[in-house]
CSV table of C-alpha atoms in Angstrom, one decimal:
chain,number,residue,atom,x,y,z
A,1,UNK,CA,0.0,0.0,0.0
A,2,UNK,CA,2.6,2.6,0.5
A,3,UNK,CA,5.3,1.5,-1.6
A,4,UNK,CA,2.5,1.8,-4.6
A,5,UNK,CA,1.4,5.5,-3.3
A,6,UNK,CA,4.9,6.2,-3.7
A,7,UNK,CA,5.5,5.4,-7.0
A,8,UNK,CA,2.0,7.3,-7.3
A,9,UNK,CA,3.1,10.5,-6.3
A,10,UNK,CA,6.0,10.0,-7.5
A,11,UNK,CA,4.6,9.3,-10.9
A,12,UNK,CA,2.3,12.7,-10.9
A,13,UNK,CA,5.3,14.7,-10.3
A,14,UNK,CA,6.8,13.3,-13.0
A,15,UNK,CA,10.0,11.9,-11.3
A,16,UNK,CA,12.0,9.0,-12.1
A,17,UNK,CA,12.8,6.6,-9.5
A,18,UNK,CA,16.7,7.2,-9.9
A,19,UNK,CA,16.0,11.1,-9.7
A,20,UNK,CA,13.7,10.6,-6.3
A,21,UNK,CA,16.4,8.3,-5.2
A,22,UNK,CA,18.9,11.5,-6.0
A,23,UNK,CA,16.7,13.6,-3.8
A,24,UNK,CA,16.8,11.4,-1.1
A,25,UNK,CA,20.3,9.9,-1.1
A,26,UNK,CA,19.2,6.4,-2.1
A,27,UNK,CA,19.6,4.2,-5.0
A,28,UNK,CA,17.0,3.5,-7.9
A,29,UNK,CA,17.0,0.2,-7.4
A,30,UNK,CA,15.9,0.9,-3.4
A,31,UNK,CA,13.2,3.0,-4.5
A,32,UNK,CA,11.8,0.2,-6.8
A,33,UNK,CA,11.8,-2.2,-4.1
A,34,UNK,CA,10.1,0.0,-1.9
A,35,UNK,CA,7.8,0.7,-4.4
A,36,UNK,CA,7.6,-2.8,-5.6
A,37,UNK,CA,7.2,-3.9,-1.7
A,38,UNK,CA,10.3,-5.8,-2.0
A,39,UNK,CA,12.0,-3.7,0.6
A,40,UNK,CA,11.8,-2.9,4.0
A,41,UNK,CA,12.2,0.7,5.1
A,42,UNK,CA,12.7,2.3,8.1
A,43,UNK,CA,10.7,5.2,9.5
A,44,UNK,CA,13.4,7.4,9.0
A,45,UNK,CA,13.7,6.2,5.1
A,46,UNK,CA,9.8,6.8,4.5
A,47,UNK,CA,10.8,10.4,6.0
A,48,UNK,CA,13.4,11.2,3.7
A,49,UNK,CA,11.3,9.6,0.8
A,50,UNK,CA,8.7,12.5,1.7
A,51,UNK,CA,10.5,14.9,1.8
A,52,UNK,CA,12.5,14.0,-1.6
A,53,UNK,CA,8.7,13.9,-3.1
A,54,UNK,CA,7.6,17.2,-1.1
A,55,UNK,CA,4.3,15.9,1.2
A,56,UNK,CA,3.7,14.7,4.4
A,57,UNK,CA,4.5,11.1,5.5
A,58,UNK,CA,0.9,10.8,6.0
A,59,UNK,CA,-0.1,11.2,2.3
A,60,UNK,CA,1.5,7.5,2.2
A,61,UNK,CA,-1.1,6.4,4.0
A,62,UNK,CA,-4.4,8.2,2.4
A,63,UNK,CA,-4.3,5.2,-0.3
A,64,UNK,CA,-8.0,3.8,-0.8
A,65,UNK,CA,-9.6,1.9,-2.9
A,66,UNK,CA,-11.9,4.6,-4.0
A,67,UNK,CA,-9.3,6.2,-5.9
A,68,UNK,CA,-8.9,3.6,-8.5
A,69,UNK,CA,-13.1,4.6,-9.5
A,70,UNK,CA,-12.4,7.8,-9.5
A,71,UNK,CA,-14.0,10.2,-12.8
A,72,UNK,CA,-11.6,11.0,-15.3
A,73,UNK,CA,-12.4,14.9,-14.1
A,74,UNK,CA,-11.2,13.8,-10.6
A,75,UNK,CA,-8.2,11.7,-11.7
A,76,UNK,CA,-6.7,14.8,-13.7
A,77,UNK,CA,-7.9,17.4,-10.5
A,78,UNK,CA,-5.6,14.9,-8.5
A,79,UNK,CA,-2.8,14.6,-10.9
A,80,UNK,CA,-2.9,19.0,-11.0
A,81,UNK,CA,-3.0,19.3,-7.1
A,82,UNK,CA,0.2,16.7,-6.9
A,83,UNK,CA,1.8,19.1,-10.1
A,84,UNK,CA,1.3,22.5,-7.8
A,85,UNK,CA,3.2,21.1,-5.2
A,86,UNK,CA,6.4,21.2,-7.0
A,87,UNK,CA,6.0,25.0,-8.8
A,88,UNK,CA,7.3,28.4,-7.3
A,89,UNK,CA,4.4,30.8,-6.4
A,90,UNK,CA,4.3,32.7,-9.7
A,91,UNK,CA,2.9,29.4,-11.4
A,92,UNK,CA,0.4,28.9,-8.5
A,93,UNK,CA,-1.1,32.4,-8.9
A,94,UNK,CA,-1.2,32.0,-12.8
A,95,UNK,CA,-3.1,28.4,-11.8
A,96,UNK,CA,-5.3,30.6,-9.6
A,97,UNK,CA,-5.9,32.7,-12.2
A,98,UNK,CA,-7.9,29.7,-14.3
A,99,UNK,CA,-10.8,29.8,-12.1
A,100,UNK,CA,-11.4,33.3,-14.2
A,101,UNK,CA,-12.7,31.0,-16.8
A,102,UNK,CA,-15.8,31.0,-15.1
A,103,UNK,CA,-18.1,30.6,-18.7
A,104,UNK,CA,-15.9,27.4,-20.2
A,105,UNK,CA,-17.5,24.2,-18.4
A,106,UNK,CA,-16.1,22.3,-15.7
A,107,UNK,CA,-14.7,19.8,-18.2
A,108,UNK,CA,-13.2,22.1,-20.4
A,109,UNK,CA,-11.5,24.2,-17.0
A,110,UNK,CA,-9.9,20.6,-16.2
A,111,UNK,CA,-8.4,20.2,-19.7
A,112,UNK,CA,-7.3,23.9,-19.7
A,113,UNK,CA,-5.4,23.4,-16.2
A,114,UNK,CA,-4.2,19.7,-17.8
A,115,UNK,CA,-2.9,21.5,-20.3
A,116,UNK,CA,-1.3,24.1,-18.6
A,117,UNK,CA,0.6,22.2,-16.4
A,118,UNK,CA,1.8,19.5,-18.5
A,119,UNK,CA,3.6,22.5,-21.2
A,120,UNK,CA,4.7,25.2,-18.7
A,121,UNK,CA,8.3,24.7,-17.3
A,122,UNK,CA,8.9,23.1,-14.3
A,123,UNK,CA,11.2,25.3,-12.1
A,124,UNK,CA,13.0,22.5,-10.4
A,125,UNK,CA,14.2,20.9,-13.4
């Protein structure tokens, strides 16, 4: 279970496991296995692994079922909330500034945000 919210998160940042593992001063291949659930970790690891990843231990933990049935809408809100968590502030105010498109529907606002995220440059890389 938190081995595959791991490579969740890690997935919707868009990391690789050997530049998570760079983050966090651990192998690729460790990563995998703790994705994988082939390895044990200690506390201490699962700490650093949050951190390299930028949440809250906790968000390890917040895995259920429900996800997986999820709308397509609320799949791509998800993937946008885990993409702001990695941008400086000038990107989150210009993501604020979506919710001006008040007249495009719902579905259309998603694929706007999608879009936006997905083509503007991420300030980490």
């Amino acid at each position: 279970m938190v081995g595959k919210r791991i490579r969740e998160i890690r997935k919707a940042q868009g990391l690789s496991q050997s530049a998570l593992a760079e983050k966090c001063g651990f192998t690729f291949s460790y990563i995998g296995g703790v994705e994988r659930a082939e390895k044990n970790f200690s506390l201490l690891n699962l700490d650093k692994i949050a951190e390299g990843l930028g949440v809250g231990v906790h968000q390890f933990f917040t895995y259920s079922y429900q996800y997986e049935q999820l709308p397509v809408s609320e799949k791509v809100i998800r993937e946008i909330v885990s993409m702001l968590v990695r941008h400086d502030e000038q990107t989150i105010e210009m993501a604020r500034s979506l919710k001006t498109f008040q007249q495009v529907s719902h579905v259309d606002q998603i694929g706007m945000a999608y879009v936006f995220f997905y083509n503007w440059p991420d300030p980490k890389r």
